[in-house]
């Protein structure tokens, strides 16, 4: 990970993956969030995962496999945001599609009346820069 974020100059990271109800941050919601916190050298410090009860229908079940009943008892985004607020502060978010996931996270906080933003490193962009495709990287 340190090669991906060489420009991040000694900052720590939060590797984030999300599952959402769809592909539009303005209209869709997170239904699953996973985070691995890592130090400046990429060493794992902590990890955390939660399903999230969305404010709208689950949708896209054929893609993510989650149904409404799977989220019964899951916390709302406000609870999840409270759990992430401190750990994400000051970290670079490392995400495969950083523009989307960071926008989904920011929109979730926006719905709570709060503003959030992060420095991001996108593994998708890094893969493209390295010439990697779905089938692998050139040797």
XYZ file of N, CA and C in Angstrom:
417
model
N 0.820 -1.187 0.000
C 0.000 0.000 0.000
C 0.864 1.250 0.000
N 2.063 1.193 0.566
C 2.879 2.400 0.615
C 3.259 2.884 -0.776
N 3.390 1.988 -1.754
C 3.681 2.416 -3.127
C 2.499 3.166 -3.721
N 1.282 2.707 -3.450
C 0.081 3.373 -3.949
C -0.014 4.789 -3.408
N 0.369 4.981 -2.165
C 0.180 6.274 -1.519
C 1.489 6.992 -1.232
N 2.477 6.822 -2.086
C 3.758 7.492 -1.872
C 3.569 8.995 -1.726
N 2.596 9.547 -2.435
C 2.335 10.985 -2.368
C 1.655 11.395 -1.061
N 1.266 10.427 -0.242
C 0.515 10.740 0.969
C 1.420 11.079 2.152
N 2.709 10.957 1.991
C 3.682 11.447 2.960
C 3.488 11.061 4.412
N 3.508 9.789 4.742
C 3.493 9.366 6.135
C 2.126 9.380 6.802
N 1.073 9.630 6.062
C -0.264 9.604 6.646
C -0.722 8.165 6.850
N -1.683 7.986 7.707
C -2.265 6.656 7.891
C -3.472 6.506 6.962
N -3.977 5.284 6.852
C -4.983 4.960 5.845
C -6.224 4.322 6.453
N -7.301 4.410 5.705
C -8.518 3.655 5.997
C -8.934 3.011 4.681
N -8.767 1.699 4.591
C -9.170 0.969 3.392
C -10.664 0.689 3.547
N -11.456 1.183 2.594
C -12.914 1.157 2.727
C -13.540 0.392 1.566
N -14.544 -0.406 1.878
C -15.373 -1.027 0.847
C -16.822 -0.877 1.276
N -17.667 -0.573 0.309
C -19.087 -0.373 0.596
C -19.949 -1.165 -0.373
N -21.112 -1.550 0.106
C -22.171 -2.095 -0.737
C -23.311 -1.099 -0.621
N -23.943 -0.776 -1.743
C -24.975 0.260 -1.755
C -26.248 -0.229 -2.439
N -27.310 0.545 -2.272
C -28.593 0.214 -2.896
C -28.584 0.490 -4.390
N -27.617 1.234 -4.877
C -27.532 1.583 -6.293
C -26.290 2.407 -6.559
N -26.261 3.072 -7.688
C -25.046 3.754 -8.148
C -25.121 5.276 -8.136
N -26.129 5.847 -7.487
C -26.293 7.298 -7.481
C -26.235 7.821 -6.048
N -25.138 8.470 -5.638
C -25.028 8.948 -4.260
C -26.198 9.824 -3.803
N -26.778 10.604 -4.701
C -27.890 11.473 -4.306
C -29.151 10.684 -3.974
N -29.318 9.508 -4.572
C -30.556 8.743 -4.415
C -30.398 7.423 -3.679
N -29.192 6.934 -3.536
C -28.969 5.610 -2.969
C -28.315 5.699 -1.596
N -28.164 4.550 -0.956
C -27.662 4.513 0.413
C -26.740 3.322 0.616
N -25.872 3.444 1.612
C -25.000 2.334 2.001
C -25.835 1.259 2.684
N -25.518 -0.007 2.394
C -26.155 -1.109 3.123
C -25.111 -2.016 3.788
N -23.840 -1.763 3.497
C -22.753 -2.500 4.143
C -21.484 -1.665 4.030
N -20.745 -1.593 5.130
C -19.487 -0.841 5.153
C -18.434 -1.698 5.846
N -17.252 -1.772 5.239
C -16.120 -2.472 5.846
C -14.915 -1.540 5.807
N -14.153 -1.515 6.881
C -12.996 -0.625 6.984
C -11.836 -1.376 7.627
N -10.651 -1.224 7.056
C -9.415 -1.673 7.691
C -8.571 -0.426 7.897
N -8.227 -0.135 9.137
C -7.357 0.999 9.439
C -5.916 0.529 9.355
N -5.076 1.327 8.698
C -3.672 0.953 8.504
C -2.774 2.133 8.826
N -1.601 1.824 9.352
C -0.621 2.849 9.672
C 0.100 3.342 8.429
N 1.040 4.235 8.637
C 1.764 4.885 7.541
C 2.543 3.904 6.671
N 2.933 2.763 7.218
C 3.659 1.757 6.442
C 2.734 0.669 5.904
N 1.431 0.845 6.091
C 0.462 -0.119 5.588
C 0.120 -1.232 6.562
N 0.656 -1.177 7.783
C 0.379 -2.227 8.760
C -1.051 -2.082 9.292
N -1.774 -3.194 9.325
C -3.158 -3.176 9.804
C -3.194 -2.834 11.287
N -4.074 -1.917 11.647
C -4.243 -1.505 13.042
C -5.568 -2.004 13.623
N -6.595 -2.018 12.808
C -7.922 -2.452 13.261
C -8.796 -2.689 12.043
N -9.843 -3.479 12.228
C -10.805 -3.645 11.140
C -12.207 -3.647 11.724
N -13.158 -3.323 10.872
C -14.536 -3.197 11.324
C -15.471 -3.379 10.142
N -16.625 -3.962 10.385
C -17.615 -4.227 9.341
C -19.012 -4.095 9.939
N -19.931 -3.556 9.156
C -21.319 -3.501 9.607
C -22.273 -3.494 8.425
N -23.376 -4.198 8.580
C -24.501 -3.978 7.685
C -25.113 -2.645 8.098
N -25.847 -2.019 7.195
C -26.455 -0.714 7.463
C -27.911 -0.767 7.008
N -28.823 -0.341 7.882
C -30.233 -0.267 7.497
C -30.430 1.004 6.674
N -30.780 0.865 5.390
C -30.904 2.047 4.537
C -32.222 2.780 4.765
N -32.257 4.017 4.350
C -33.470 4.835 4.452
C -34.414 4.573 3.281
N -33.983 3.770 2.323
C -34.776 3.470 1.126
C -34.738 1.963 0.876
N -35.543 1.443 -0.069
C -35.501 0.001 -0.351
C -34.101 -0.469 -0.756
N -33.806 -1.718 -0.440
C -32.473 -2.281 -0.669
C -32.063 -2.241 -2.139
N -32.925 -2.664 -3.058
C -32.586 -2.630 -4.488
C -31.339 -3.440 -4.820
N -31.108 -3.683 -6.087
C -29.899 -4.339 -6.622
C -29.553 -5.666 -5.943
N -30.555 -6.354 -5.391
C -30.312 -7.637 -4.724
C -29.608 -8.622 -5.647
N -29.910 -8.557 -6.932
C -29.272 -9.473 -7.887
C -27.767 -9.237 -7.981
N -27.301 -8.074 -7.567
C -25.867 -7.767 -7.599
C -25.210 -8.097 -6.262
N -25.749 -7.567 -5.163
C -25.092 -7.737 -3.864
C -25.637 -8.897 -3.041
N -26.804 -9.425 -3.381
C -27.345 -10.586 -2.688
C -28.060 -10.297 -1.379
N -28.105 -9.040 -0.954
C -28.773 -8.706 0.304
C -30.242 -8.394 0.063
N -31.093 -8.869 0.996
C -32.528 -8.600 0.927
C -32.929 -7.759 2.137
N -34.118 -7.187 2.077
C -34.611 -6.340 3.176
C -34.450 -7.046 4.527
N -34.862 -8.307 4.592
C -34.795 -9.049 5.849
C -33.384 -9.231 6.384
N -32.397 -9.229 5.497
C -31.001 -9.370 5.925
C -30.547 -8.178 6.758
N -31.239 -7.056 6.596
C -30.832 -5.828 7.274
C -31.682 -5.525 8.501
N -32.626 -6.428 8.836
C -33.405 -6.262 10.065
C -32.441 -6.222 11.243
N -32.566 -5.231 12.065
C -31.691 -5.101 13.225
C -30.368 -4.413 12.943
N -30.069 -4.141 11.675
C -28.825 -3.424 11.349
C -28.969 -1.964 11.778
N -27.879 -1.333 12.173
C -27.964 0.074 12.568
C -28.209 0.982 11.363
N -28.817 2.124 11.617
C -28.974 3.150 10.588
C -27.610 3.794 10.334
N -27.484 4.530 9.225
C -26.204 5.138 8.883
C -25.701 6.072 9.982
N -26.601 6.765 10.667
C -26.173 7.669 11.739
C -25.365 6.960 12.809
N -25.760 5.751 13.163
C -25.020 4.959 14.146
C -23.672 4.535 13.581
N -23.675 4.089 12.327
C -22.431 3.685 11.664
C -21.491 4.885 11.547
N -22.031 6.038 11.180
C -21.217 7.255 11.054
C -20.560 7.598 12.382
N -21.297 7.445 13.472
C -20.725 7.707 14.788
C -19.561 6.790 15.099
N -19.634 5.566 14.619
C -18.551 4.600 14.841
C -17.325 4.921 13.975
N -17.558 5.512 12.788
C -16.466 5.796 11.851
C -15.854 7.175 12.028
N -16.593 8.085 12.631
C -16.187 9.488 12.681
C -14.746 9.685 13.134
N -14.380 9.205 14.282
C -13.013 9.365 14.764
C -11.986 8.577 13.973
N -12.218 7.279 13.745
C -11.229 6.471 13.032
C -10.888 6.953 11.621
N -11.832 7.567 10.905
C -11.528 8.039 9.550
C -10.826 9.391 9.541
N -10.955 10.154 10.618
C -10.363 11.495 10.662
C -8.858 11.455 10.438
N -8.386 12.279 9.526
C -6.963 12.419 9.263
C -6.341 11.285 8.472
N -7.143 10.350 8.012
C -6.621 9.223 7.239
C -6.937 9.400 5.762
N -6.107 8.807 4.929
C -6.367 8.743 3.496
C -7.300 7.562 3.268
N -8.434 7.783 2.618
C -9.333 6.683 2.269
C -8.783 5.979 1.040
N -8.526 4.685 1.150
C -8.063 3.867 0.032
C -9.258 3.024 -0.402
N -9.698 3.255 -1.638
C -10.933 2.646 -2.124
C -10.739 2.265 -3.579
N -11.367 1.177 -4.014
C -11.209 0.788 -5.415
C -11.866 1.776 -6.362
N -12.996 2.300 -6.035
C -13.652 3.330 -6.842
C -13.863 4.523 -5.927
N -12.780 5.231 -5.634
C -12.777 6.254 -4.593
C -13.808 7.349 -4.819
N -13.988 7.785 -6.046
C -14.954 8.845 -6.310
C -16.348 8.457 -5.859
N -16.737 7.221 -6.116
C -18.070 6.750 -5.749
C -18.201 6.530 -4.243
N -17.308 5.728 -3.662
C -17.452 5.398 -2.247
C -17.306 6.626 -1.358
N -16.359 7.504 -1.660
C -16.207 8.726 -0.869
C -17.456 9.596 -0.995
N -18.032 9.658 -2.194
C -19.269 10.428 -2.389
C -20.428 9.803 -1.608
N -20.516 8.471 -1.593
C -21.575 7.805 -0.827
C -21.419 8.075 0.669
N -20.189 7.999 1.169
C -19.958 8.295 2.584
C -20.303 9.747 2.897
N -19.810 10.662 2.073
C -20.071 12.086 2.297
C -21.571 12.378 2.253
N -22.281 11.751 1.321
C -23.731 11.960 1.199
C -24.450 11.416 2.430
N -23.971 10.302 2.963
C -24.560 9.774 4.193
C -24.444 10.771 5.331
N -23.269 11.377 5.490
C -23.086 12.387 6.528
C -23.920 13.629 6.216
N -24.010 13.985 4.952
C -24.807 15.141 4.546
C -26.265 14.959 4.967
N -26.789 13.760 4.819
C -28.165 13.484 5.247
C -28.329 13.660 6.753
N -27.235 13.591 7.485
C -27.253 13.812 8.933
C -27.023 15.280 9.275
N -26.895 16.117 8.239
C -26.664 17.544 8.453
C -25.214 17.883 8.738
N -24.299 17.015 8.348
C -22.874 17.227 8.607
C -22.090 17.130 7.307
N -20.983 17.819 7.250
C -20.121 17.769 6.060
C -18.861 16.974 6.387
N -18.449 16.124 5.456
C -17.215 15.352 5.596
C -16.531 15.284 4.240
N -15.219 15.212 4.283
C -14.434 15.033 3.072
C -13.105 14.398 3.447
N -12.518 13.679 2.507
C -11.284 12.968 2.789
C -10.345 13.053 1.604
N -9.058 12.933 1.882
C -8.090 12.689 0.825
C -8.291 11.223 0.442
N -8.273 10.928 -0.849
C -8.498 9.548 -1.277
C -7.360 9.047 -2.158
N -7.191 7.744 -2.150
C -6.304 7.045 -3.083
C -7.154 5.955 -3.715
N -7.219 5.941 -5.039
C -8.098 5.022 -5.751
C -7.297 3.860 -6.338
N -7.582 2.651 -5.877
C -6.875 1.487 -6.412
C -7.276 1.209 -7.859
N -8.468 1.610 -8.259
C -8.882 1.458 -9.656
C -8.031 2.310 -10.575
N -7.819 3.574 -10.188
C -6.964 4.460 -10.984
C -5.527 3.965 -10.988
N -5.055 3.481 -9.830
C -3.686 2.965 -9.757
C -3.517 1.769 -10.683
N -4.515 0.888 -10.735
C -4.448 -0.280 -11.618
C -4.375 0.156 -13.075
N -5.170 1.156 -13.444
C -5.126 1.664 -14.819
C -3.756 2.242 -15.146
N -3.191 3.020 -14.211
C -1.872 3.615 -14.430
C -0.799 2.547 -14.600
N -0.974 1.416 -13.936
C -0.014 0.315 -14.038
C -0.278 -0.577 -15.244
N -1.353 -0.295 -15.976
C -1.694 -1.100 -17.139
C -2.378 -2.401 -16.791
N -2.950 -2.475 -15.597
C -3.631 -3.692 -15.170
C -5.075 -3.686 -15.655
N -5.514 -4.830 -16.107
C -6.900 -5.004 -16.524
C -7.523 -6.066 -15.638
N -8.760 -6.398 -15.904
C -9.448 -7.411 -15.115
C -8.667 -8.721 -15.115
N -8.027 -9.055 -16.227
C -7.281 -10.302 -16.343
C -5.927 -10.292 -15.667
N -5.460 -9.162 -15.186
C -4.176 -9.093 -14.508
C -3.292 -8.003 -15.069
N -2.109 -7.898 -14.518
C -1.153 -6.864 -14.907
C -0.154 -7.425 -15.916
N 0.373 -6.552 -16.781
C 1.404 -7.025 -17.712
C 2.662 -7.409 -16.944
N 3.401 -8.365 -17.473
C 4.624 -8.787 -16.770
C 5.819 -8.037 -17.297
